[in-house]
PDB file of C-alpha atoms and ligand atoms in Angstrom:
ATOM      1  CA  MET H 131     110.868 113.010 111.546  1.00 70.00           C
ATOM      2  CA  GLY H 132     108.247 115.762 111.500  1.00 92.00           C
ATOM      3  CA  THR H 133     104.511 115.637 111.260  1.00 95.00           C
ATOM      4  CA  ALA H 134     101.895 114.291 108.854  1.00 96.00           C
ATOM      5  CA  VAL H 135      98.120 114.356 108.541  1.00 97.00           C
ATOM      6  CA  GLY H 136      96.506 110.916 108.868  1.00 98.00           C
ATOM      7  CA  ILE H 137      92.974 110.258 107.620  1.00 98.00           C
ATOM      8  CA  ASP H 138      91.065 107.009 108.296  1.00 97.00           C
ATOM      9  CA  ILE H 139      88.023 106.464 106.099  1.00 96.00           C
ATOM     10  CA  GLY H 140      85.504 103.985 107.481  1.00 92.00           C
ATOM     11  CA  GLY H 141      81.928 102.936 106.889  1.00 85.00           C
ATOM     12  CA  THR H 142      80.499 105.096 109.679  1.00 88.00           C
ATOM     13  CA  GLY H 143      83.035 107.886 110.148  1.00 92.00           C
ATOM     14  CA  ILE H 144      85.981 109.647 108.545  1.00 96.00           C
ATOM     15  CA  LYS H 145      88.567 110.482 111.219  1.00 96.00           C
ATOM     16  CA  GLY H 146      91.744 112.509 111.071  1.00 97.00           C
ATOM     17  CA  ALA H 147      94.453 114.254 113.067  1.00 98.00           C
ATOM     18  CA  LEU H 148      97.910 115.777 112.732  1.00 97.00           C
ATOM     19  CA  VAL H 149     100.458 113.224 113.979  1.00 97.00           C
ATOM     20  CA  ASP H 150     103.927 113.572 115.490  1.00 95.00           C
ATOM     21  CA  LEU H 151     105.850 110.933 113.559  1.00 95.00           C
ATOM     22  CA  ALA H 152     108.639 110.571 116.128  1.00 93.00           C
ATOM     23  CA  THR H 153     106.308 109.553 118.956  1.00 93.00           C
ATOM     24  CA  GLY H 154     103.025 108.588 117.295  1.00 94.00           C
ATOM     25  CA  GLU H 155     101.167 111.171 119.352  1.00 95.00           C
ATOM     26  CA  LEU H 156      98.258 113.171 118.049  1.00 96.00           C
ATOM     27  CA  LEU H 157      99.142 116.849 117.857  1.00 96.00           C
ATOM     28  CA  THR H 158      95.536 117.945 117.362  1.00 96.00           C
ATOM     29  CA  ASP H 159      92.184 116.709 118.598  1.00 95.00           C
ATOM     30  CA  ARG H 160      90.916 113.791 116.580  1.00 96.00           C
ATOM     31  CA  ILE H 161      88.232 115.138 114.226  1.00 96.00           C
ATOM     32  CA  LYS H 162      85.485 112.762 113.162  1.00 96.00           C
ATOM     33  CA  ILE H 163      82.863 113.483 110.507  1.00 96.00           C
ATOM     34  CA  PRO H 164      80.110 110.940 109.723  1.00 95.00           C
ATOM     35  CA  THR H 165      80.654 109.097 106.453  1.00 93.00           C
ATOM     36  CA  PRO H 166      78.088 110.427 103.947  1.00 92.00           C
ATOM     37  CA  ALA H 167      75.173 108.023 103.390  1.00 90.00           C
ATOM     38  CA  GLY H 168      75.919 105.301 100.861  1.00 89.00           C
ATOM     39  CA  GLY H 169      79.686 105.762 101.140  1.00 90.00           C
ATOM     40  CA  THR H 170      79.935 106.839  97.516  1.00 92.00           C
ATOM     41  CA  PRO H 171      83.170 108.262  96.069  1.00 95.00           C
ATOM     42  CA  ASP H 172      81.819 111.832  95.638  1.00 94.00           C
ATOM     43  CA  GLY H 173      80.505 112.096  99.197  1.00 94.00           C
ATOM     44  CA  ILE H 174      83.626 110.597 100.785  1.00 95.00           C
ATOM     45  CA  LEU H 175      85.884 112.778  98.657  1.00 96.00           C
ATOM     46  CA  ALA H 176      84.107 115.994  99.702  1.00 96.00           C
ATOM     47  CA  THR H 177      84.177 115.038 103.403  1.00 96.00           C
ATOM     48  CA  THR H 178      87.841 114.089 103.269  1.00 96.00           C
ATOM     49  CA  VAL H 179      88.788 117.386 101.593  1.00 96.00           C
ATOM     50  CA  GLU H 180      86.905 119.214 104.368  1.00 95.00           C
ATOM     51  CA  LEU H 181      88.776 117.269 107.043  1.00 96.00           C
ATOM     52  CA  VAL H 182      92.231 117.708 105.475  1.00 96.00           C
ATOM     53  CA  THR H 183      91.579 121.441 105.053  1.00 94.00           C
ATOM     54  CA  GLN H 184      90.713 121.765 108.754  1.00 94.00           C
ATOM     55  CA  LEU H 185      93.856 119.891 109.804  1.00 95.00           C
ATOM     56  CA  GLN H 186      96.229 121.604 107.410  1.00 90.00           C
ATOM     57  CA  VAL H 187      95.559 124.904 109.138  1.00 90.00           C
ATOM     58  CA  HIS H 188      97.927 123.612 111.858  1.00 90.00           C
ATOM     59  CA  ASP H 189     100.704 122.648 109.395  1.00 90.00           C
ATOM     60  CA  PRO H 190     100.091 123.488 105.713  1.00 91.00           C
ATOM     61  CA  ASP H 191     103.164 121.546 104.518  1.00 91.00           C
ATOM     62  CA  ALA H 192     102.467 118.293 106.397  1.00 94.00           C
ATOM     63  CA  PRO H 193     102.365 115.246 104.128  1.00 96.00           C
ATOM     64  CA  VAL H 194      98.933 113.549 103.943  1.00 97.00           C
ATOM     65  CA  GLY H 195      98.176 109.825 104.249  1.00 97.00           C
ATOM     66  CA  VAL H 196      94.698 108.371 103.770  1.00 97.00           C
ATOM     67  CA  CYS H 197      93.588 104.844 104.545  1.00 98.00           C
ATOM     68  CA  PHE H 198      90.530 103.063 103.226  1.00 97.00           C
ATOM     69  CA  PRO H 199      88.735  99.702 103.761  1.00 96.00           C
ATOM     70  CA  ALA H 200      89.636  98.083 100.416  1.00 96.00           C
ATOM     71  CA  VAL H 201      92.481  96.519  98.515  1.00 97.00           C
ATOM     72  CA  VAL H 202      94.614  99.421  97.199  1.00 97.00           C
ATOM     73  CA  LYS H 203      97.185  98.719  94.494  1.00 96.00           C
ATOM     74  CA  HIS H 204      99.133 101.541  92.913  1.00 94.00           C
ATOM     75  CA  GLY H 205      96.500 103.995  94.113  1.00 95.00           C
ATOM     76  CA  VAL H 206      93.573 102.055  92.627  1.00 97.00           C
ATOM     77  CA  THR H 207      90.806 100.661  94.905  1.00 97.00           C
ATOM     78  CA  LEU H 208      90.181  97.101  93.800  1.00 97.00           C
ATOM     79  CA  SER H 209      87.551  95.787  96.213  1.00 94.00           C
ATOM     80  CA  ALA H 210      84.540  96.991  98.204  1.00 90.00           C
ATOM     81  CA  ALA H 211      83.381  94.513 100.850  1.00 86.00           C
ATOM     82  CA  ASN H 212      81.593  96.969 103.174  1.00 86.00           C
ATOM     83  CA  ILE H 213      81.447 100.149 101.095  1.00 89.00           C
ATOM     84  CA  SER H 214      79.812 101.323  97.869  1.00 92.00           C
ATOM     85  CA  LYS H 215      80.709  99.088  94.899  1.00 94.00           C
ATOM     86  CA  LYS H 216      81.371 102.299  92.957  1.00 96.00           C
ATOM     87  CA  TRP H 217      84.885 102.273  94.443  1.00 96.00           C
ATOM     88  CA  ILE H 218      85.947  99.158  92.552  1.00 97.00           C
ATOM     89  CA  GLY H 219      88.502 100.022  89.894  1.00 97.00           C
ATOM     90  CA  LEU H 220      88.628 103.708  90.787  1.00 97.00           C
ATOM     91  CA  HIS H 221      91.941 105.557  90.671  1.00 97.00           C
ATOM     92  CA  ALA H 222      91.258 106.799  94.195  1.00 96.00           C
ATOM     93  CA  GLU H 223      94.703 108.170  95.004  1.00 96.00           C
ATOM     94  CA  LYS H 224      94.694 110.366  91.888  1.00 97.00           C
ATOM     95  CA  MET H 225      91.117 111.485  92.597  1.00 97.00           C
ATOM     96  CA  PHE H 226      92.080 112.628  96.133  1.00 96.00           C
ATOM     97  CA  GLU H 227      95.261 114.289  94.853  1.00 96.00           C
ATOM     98  CA  GLU H 228      93.330 116.307  92.280  1.00 96.00           C
ATOM     99  CA  ALA H 229      90.727 117.364  94.854  1.00 95.00           C
ATOM    100  CA  LEU H 230      93.388 118.328  97.402  1.00 94.00           C
ATOM    101  CA  GLY H 231      95.839 119.844  94.933  1.00 93.00           C
ATOM    102  CA  ARG H 232      98.755 117.876  96.411  1.00 92.00           C
ATOM    103  CA  ASN H 233     100.358 114.442  96.527  1.00 93.00           C
ATOM    104  CA  ILE H 234      99.030 111.983  99.081  1.00 96.00           C
ATOM    105  CA  THR H 235      99.621 108.369 100.082  1.00 96.00           C
ATOM    106  CA  PHE H 236      96.609 106.083  99.859  1.00 96.00           C
ATOM    107  CA  ALA H 237      96.584 102.668 101.569  1.00 97.00           C
ATOM    108  CA  ASN H 238      94.419  99.857 102.969  1.00 98.00           C
ATOM    109  CA  ASP H 239      93.081 100.581 106.479  1.00 97.00           C
ATOM    110  CA  ALA H 240      94.347  97.372 108.122  1.00 98.00           C
ATOM    111  CA  ASP H 241      97.751  97.901 106.523  1.00 98.00           C
ATOM    112  CA  ALA H 242      97.817 101.384 108.046  1.00 98.00           C
ATOM    113  CA  ALA H 243      96.765 100.033 111.460  1.00 98.00           C
ATOM    114  CA  GLY H 244      99.427  97.293 111.272  1.00 98.00           C
ATOM    115  CA  TYR H 245     102.097  99.781 110.260  1.00 97.00           C
ATOM    116  CA  ALA H 246     101.085 101.994 113.212  1.00 97.00           C
ATOM    117  CA  GLU H 247     101.357  99.093 115.656  1.00 97.00           C
ATOM    118  CA  ALA H 248     104.749  98.135 114.200  1.00 96.00           C
ATOM    119  CA  SER H 249     105.973 101.740 114.382  1.00 95.00           C
ATOM    120  CA  PHE H 250     104.486 102.907 117.681  1.00 94.00           C
ATOM    121  CA  GLY H 251     102.627 100.049 119.338  1.00 96.00           C
ATOM    122  CA  ALA H 252     102.260  96.370 120.177  1.00 97.00           C
ATOM    123  CA  ALA H 253     104.312  95.070 117.230  1.00 97.00           C
ATOM    124  CA  ARG H 254     107.209  97.498 117.621  1.00 96.00           C
ATOM    125  CA  GLY H 255     110.606  95.784 117.562  1.00 95.00           C
ATOM    126  CA  ILE H 256     109.169  92.326 116.916  1.00 96.00           C
ATOM    127  CA  ASP H 257     111.741  89.989 115.398  1.00 95.00           C
ATOM    128  CA  GLY H 258     109.868  88.046 112.700  1.00 97.00           C
ATOM    129  CA  VAL H 259     106.285  88.082 111.415  1.00 98.00           C
ATOM    130  CA  ALA H 260     103.561  90.047 113.181  1.00 98.00           C
ATOM    131  CA  ILE H 261      99.975  89.763 111.954  1.00 98.00           C
ATOM    132  CA  MET H 262      97.635  92.657 112.614  1.00 98.00           C
ATOM    133  CA  THR H 263      93.930  91.864 112.615  1.00 98.00           C
ATOM    134  CA  THR H 264      91.170  94.458 112.984  1.00 97.00           C
ATOM    135  CA  LEU H 265      87.819  93.170 114.220  1.00 97.00           C
ATOM    136  CA  GLY H 266      85.147  95.666 113.189  1.00 95.00           C
ATOM    137  CA  THR H 267      82.440  95.766 110.506  1.00 93.00           C
ATOM    138  CA  GLY H 268      84.726  93.480 108.549  1.00 95.00           C
ATOM    139  CA  ILE H 269      88.024  91.765 109.411  1.00 97.00           C
ATOM    140  CA  GLY H 270      91.157  93.514 108.206  1.00 97.00           C
ATOM    141  CA  THR H 271      94.587  91.902 108.209  1.00 98.00           C
ATOM    142  CA  ALA H 272      98.159  93.076 107.684  1.00 98.00           C
ATOM    143  CA  ILE H 273     101.483  91.227 107.552  1.00 98.00           C
ATOM    144  CA  LEU H 274     104.621  92.860 108.933  1.00 97.00           C
ATOM    145  CA  HIS H 275     108.036  91.262 108.720  1.00 97.00           C
ATOM    146  CA  ASN H 276     110.596  92.987 110.962  1.00 95.00           C
ATOM    147  CA  GLY H 277     108.444  96.096 110.669  1.00 93.00           C
ATOM    148  CA  VAL H 278     108.212  95.965 106.851  1.00 95.00           C
ATOM    149  CA  LEU H 279     104.645  95.854 105.545  1.00 96.00           C
ATOM    150  CA  VAL H 280     103.553  93.319 102.916  1.00 97.00           C
ATOM    151  CA  PRO H 281     100.422  95.120 101.670  1.00 97.00           C
ATOM    152  CA  ASN H 282      96.909  93.946 100.866  1.00 97.00           C
ATOM    153  CA  ALA H 283      96.646  90.722 102.853  1.00 98.00           C
ATOM    154  CA  GLU H 284      92.912  89.931 102.811  1.00 98.00           C
ATOM    155  CA  PHE H 285      92.646  87.006 105.223  1.00 98.00           C
ATOM    156  CA  GLY H 286      89.359  88.346 106.556  1.00 98.00           C
ATOM    157  CA  HIS H 287      87.885  86.745 103.435  1.00 98.00           C
ATOM    158  CA  LEU H 288      89.340  83.282 104.037  1.00 98.00           C
ATOM    159  CA  GLU H 289      86.663  80.683 103.418  1.00 98.00           C
ATOM    160  CA  ILE H 290      86.164  78.678 106.615  1.00 98.00           C
ATOM    161  CA  ASP H 291      83.335  76.115 106.995  1.00 97.00           C
ATOM    162  CA  GLY H 292      81.958  77.375 103.691  1.00 98.00           C
ATOM    163  CA  HIS H 293      81.698  81.023 104.800  1.00 97.00           C
ATOM    164  CA  ASP H 294      83.661  84.187 104.148  1.00 98.00           C
ATOM    165  CA  ILE H 295      85.079  84.334 107.702  1.00 98.00           C
ATOM    166  CA  GLU H 296      84.430  88.067 108.224  1.00 97.00           C
ATOM    167  CA  THR H 297      80.693  87.477 107.835  1.00 97.00           C
ATOM    168  CA  ARG H 298      80.862  85.061 110.835  1.00 98.00           C
ATOM    169  CA  ALA H 299      83.717  86.296 113.041  1.00 98.00           C
ATOM    170  CA  SER H 300      83.813  90.099 112.705  1.00 97.00           C
ATOM    171  CA  ASN H 301      82.666  92.221 115.624  1.00 97.00           C
ATOM    172  CA  ALA H 302      79.631  93.179 113.510  1.00 96.00           C
ATOM    173  CA  ALA H 303      78.737  89.447 113.267  1.00 98.00           C
ATOM    174  CA  ARG H 304      79.111  89.101 117.064  1.00 98.00           C
ATOM    175  CA  GLU H 305      76.707  92.012 117.581  1.00 98.00           C
ATOM    176  CA  ARG H 306      74.305  91.007 114.828  1.00 98.00           C
ATOM    177  CA  GLU H 307      73.935  87.448 116.117  1.00 98.00           C
ATOM    178  CA  ASP H 308      74.176  88.473 119.780  1.00 98.00           C
ATOM    179  CA  LEU H 309      76.949  85.916 120.350  1.00 98.00           C
ATOM    180  CA  SER H 310      78.353  85.303 123.811  1.00 98.00           C
ATOM    181  CA  TRP H 311      82.110  85.858 124.183  1.00 98.00           C
ATOM    182  CA  THR H 312      82.536  82.055 124.250  1.00 98.00           C
ATOM    183  CA  GLN H 313      80.515  81.563 121.065  1.00 98.00           C
ATOM    184  CA  TRP H 314      82.432  84.322 119.328  1.00 98.00           C
ATOM    185  CA  ALA H 315      85.793  83.013 120.524  1.00 98.00           C
ATOM    186  CA  LYS H 316      85.047  79.609 118.914  1.00 98.00           C
ATOM    187  CA  ARG H 317      84.762  81.356 115.543  1.00 98.00           C
ATOM    188  CA  LEU H 318      87.840  83.474 116.195  1.00 98.00           C
ATOM    189  CA  GLN H 319      89.755  80.316 117.152  1.00 98.00           C
ATOM    190  CA  LYS H 320      89.130  78.856 113.665  1.00 98.00           C
ATOM    191  CA  PHE H 321      90.256  82.077 112.038  1.00 98.00           C
ATOM    192  CA  TYR H 322      93.471  82.532 114.026  1.00 98.00           C
ATOM    193  CA  SER H 323      94.309  78.801 113.811  1.00 98.00           C
ATOM    194  CA  ALA H 324      94.030  78.989 110.025  1.00 98.00           C
ATOM    195  CA  LEU H 325      96.366  82.006 110.022  1.00 98.00           C
ATOM    196  CA  GLU H 326      98.859  80.014 112.072  1.00 98.00           C
ATOM    197  CA  VAL H 327      98.728  77.161 109.559  1.00 98.00           C
ATOM    198  CA  TYR H 328      99.432  79.478 106.632  1.00 97.00           C
ATOM    199  CA  LEU H 329     101.740  82.104 108.101  1.00 98.00           C
ATOM    200  CA  SER H 330     103.425  80.816 111.337  1.00 98.00           C
ATOM    201  CA  PRO H 331     103.479  84.280 112.859  1.00 98.00           C
ATOM    202  CA  ASP H 332     105.516  85.320 115.879  1.00 98.00           C
ATOM    203  CA  LEU H 333     102.774  87.645 117.153  1.00 98.00           C
ATOM    204  CA  PHE H 334      99.110  88.464 116.585  1.00 98.00           C
ATOM    205  CA  VAL H 335      97.860  91.983 117.337  1.00 98.00           C
ATOM    206  CA  VAL H 336      94.114  92.506 117.667  1.00 98.00           C
ATOM    207  CA  GLY H 337      92.639  95.932 116.915  1.00 97.00           C
ATOM    208  CA  GLY H 338      89.234  97.461 116.353  1.00 94.00           C
ATOM    209  CA  GLY H 339      87.006  99.055 118.999  1.00 92.00           C
ATOM    210  CA  VAL H 340      86.180  95.666 120.567  1.00 96.00           C
ATOM    211  CA  SER H 341      89.856  95.109 121.444  1.00 96.00           C
ATOM    212  CA  LYS H 342      89.128  97.402 124.437  1.00 96.00           C
ATOM    213  CA  GLN H 343      87.259  94.370 125.839  1.00 98.00           C
ATOM    214  CA  HIS H 344      90.089  91.958 124.998  1.00 98.00           C
ATOM    215  CA  GLU H 345      90.037  90.301 128.409  1.00 98.00           C
ATOM    216  CA  HIS H 346      86.663  88.733 127.525  1.00 98.00           C
ATOM    217  CA  PHE H 347      87.857  86.852 124.451  1.00 98.00           C
ATOM    218  CA  LEU H 348      91.621  86.785 123.957  1.00 98.00           C
ATOM    219  CA  PRO H 349      92.200  84.449 126.957  1.00 98.00           C
ATOM    220  CA  LEU H 350      89.736  81.969 125.391  1.00 98.00           C
ATOM    221  CA  LEU H 351      91.996  81.449 122.362  1.00 98.00           C
ATOM    222  CA  THR H 352      94.680  78.737 122.217  1.00 98.00           C
ATOM    223  CA  LEU H 353      97.461  79.582 119.787  1.00 98.00           C
ATOM    224  CA  ASN H 354     101.184  78.997 119.395  1.00 98.00           C
ATOM    225  CA  ALA H 355     101.957  82.692 118.978  1.00 98.00           C
ATOM    226  CA  PRO H 356     101.119  85.299 121.614  1.00 98.00           C
ATOM    227  CA  ILE H 357      97.975  87.303 120.839  1.00 98.00           C
ATOM    228  CA  VAL H 358      97.790  90.814 122.275  1.00 98.00           C
ATOM    229  CA  PRO H 359      95.471  93.817 121.999  1.00 98.00           C
ATOM    230  CA  ALA H 360      96.499  96.742 119.812  1.00 97.00           C
ATOM    231  CA  VAL H 361      97.883  99.738 121.671  1.00 96.00           C
ATOM    232  CA  HIS H 362      96.244 102.339 119.443  1.00 94.00           C
ATOM    233  CA  ARG H 363      92.803 100.875 118.750  1.00 87.00           C
ATOM    234  CA  ASN H 364      90.716 103.667 117.227  1.00 86.00           C
ATOM    235  CA  ASN H 365      93.689 105.844 116.340  1.00 94.00           C
ATOM    236  CA  ALA H 366      95.775 103.163 114.626  1.00 95.00           C
ATOM    237  CA  GLY H 367      94.443 103.953 111.126  1.00 97.00           C
ATOM    238  CA  ILE H 368      95.178 107.671 111.547  1.00 97.00           C
ATOM    239  CA  LEU H 369      98.680 107.035 112.894  1.00 97.00           C
ATOM    240  CA  GLY H 370      99.514 104.466 110.260  1.00 97.00           C
ATOM    241  CA  ALA H 371      98.204 106.531 107.361  1.00 97.00           C
ATOM    242  CA  ALA H 372     100.320 109.456 108.573  1.00 97.00           C
ATOM    243  CA  ALA H 373     103.412 107.262 109.022  1.00 96.00           C
ATOM    244  CA  LEU H 374     102.978 105.633 105.579  1.00 97.00           C
ATOM    245  CA  ALA H 375     102.884 109.123 104.015  1.00 96.00           C
ATOM    246  CA  VAL H 376     106.566 109.559 104.849  1.00 93.00           C
ATOM    247  CA  ARG H 377     107.702 105.955 104.821  1.00 82.00           C
ATOM    248  CA  THR H 378     111.227 105.578 103.588  1.00 65.00           C
ATOM    249  CA  ILE H 379     111.979 102.317 101.828  1.00 55.00           C
ATOM    250  CA  PRO H 380     115.045 100.661 103.384  1.00 52.00           C
ATOM    251  CA  PRO H 381     117.866 100.278 100.833  1.00 50.00           C
ATOM    252  CA  LEU H 382     118.521  96.814  99.395  1.00 53.00           C
ATOM    253  CA  SER H 383     121.523  95.274 101.092  1.00 46.00           C
TER     254      SER H 383
HETATM  255  C1  LIG G 414      88.150  94.568 103.485  1.00 97.44           C
HETATM  256  C2  LIG G 414      89.581  94.953 103.863  1.00 97.44           C
HETATM  257  C3  LIG G 414      89.564  95.873 105.063  1.00 97.44           C
HETATM  258  C4  LIG G 414      88.761  95.289 106.186  1.00 97.44           C
HETATM  259  C5  LIG G 414      88.660  96.201 107.391  1.00 97.44           C
HETATM  260  C6  LIG G 414      87.430  94.033 104.680  1.00 97.44           C
HETATM  261  O1  LIG G 414      86.121  93.744 104.349  1.00 97.44           O
HETATM  262  O2  LIG G 414      88.141  93.607 102.447  1.00 97.44           O
HETATM  263  O3  LIG G 414      90.221  95.551 102.766  1.00 97.44           O
HETATM  264  O4  LIG G 414      90.890  96.097 105.477  1.00 97.44           O
HETATM  265  O5  LIG G 414      87.438  94.974 105.757  1.00 97.44           O
HETATM  266  O6  LIG G 414      88.049  97.410 107.077  1.00 97.44           O
END
């Protein structure tokens, strides 16, 4: 199975580590560098190159996976909800490959987190549809069917009660509006109930830093499917980006 470098680019920090792909364990300390002000492509590129260079010292041949908070199709970043608009339409994967002088895998951050939970965490071995949701600055979502990722689900932007739901139900919205757990859970209830209507999942996994405090809000939700905290929380993006870098597509049967 081997090792891979996983890099998770976020609005406040760029984090990375070398990952053991058999176990999902970090083989190095997690390195975190603050995201350069403005989150522009040039600044993020330079910081990511610095991080990969530091990590590759441990294993120069390790494949590299990078995840990013935007829709990513065929290596092109197509949205920018909480980052610089300069990313829209950029051939990001190629840009990183040229700067690093090697091939990389570039993916959406929630997709990476979902893939990590399906490979090494709360959604491992689930028979059916697991939905990963990350509650942070925005709301990220990922769909996994029997462990296979359907990329670029953007349900954090569902319109509910006339609002883009991530502006009302993200963890940033909870903090910004100083919502009680009960007030926040009412908004989350609408979000997860809508996902049940559209997707009939077998499991919800909830990630993001706030999932550490899951006992304050998950028991307040009433859903058909079980809803559980992510196992990897802050490391899920790193693990998933690393795992996606060596993903083998199952043969068609
Ligand atoms: C973006 C998603 C991303 C999520 C979490 C949303 O605003 O549209 O692509 O996965 O934030 O970072």
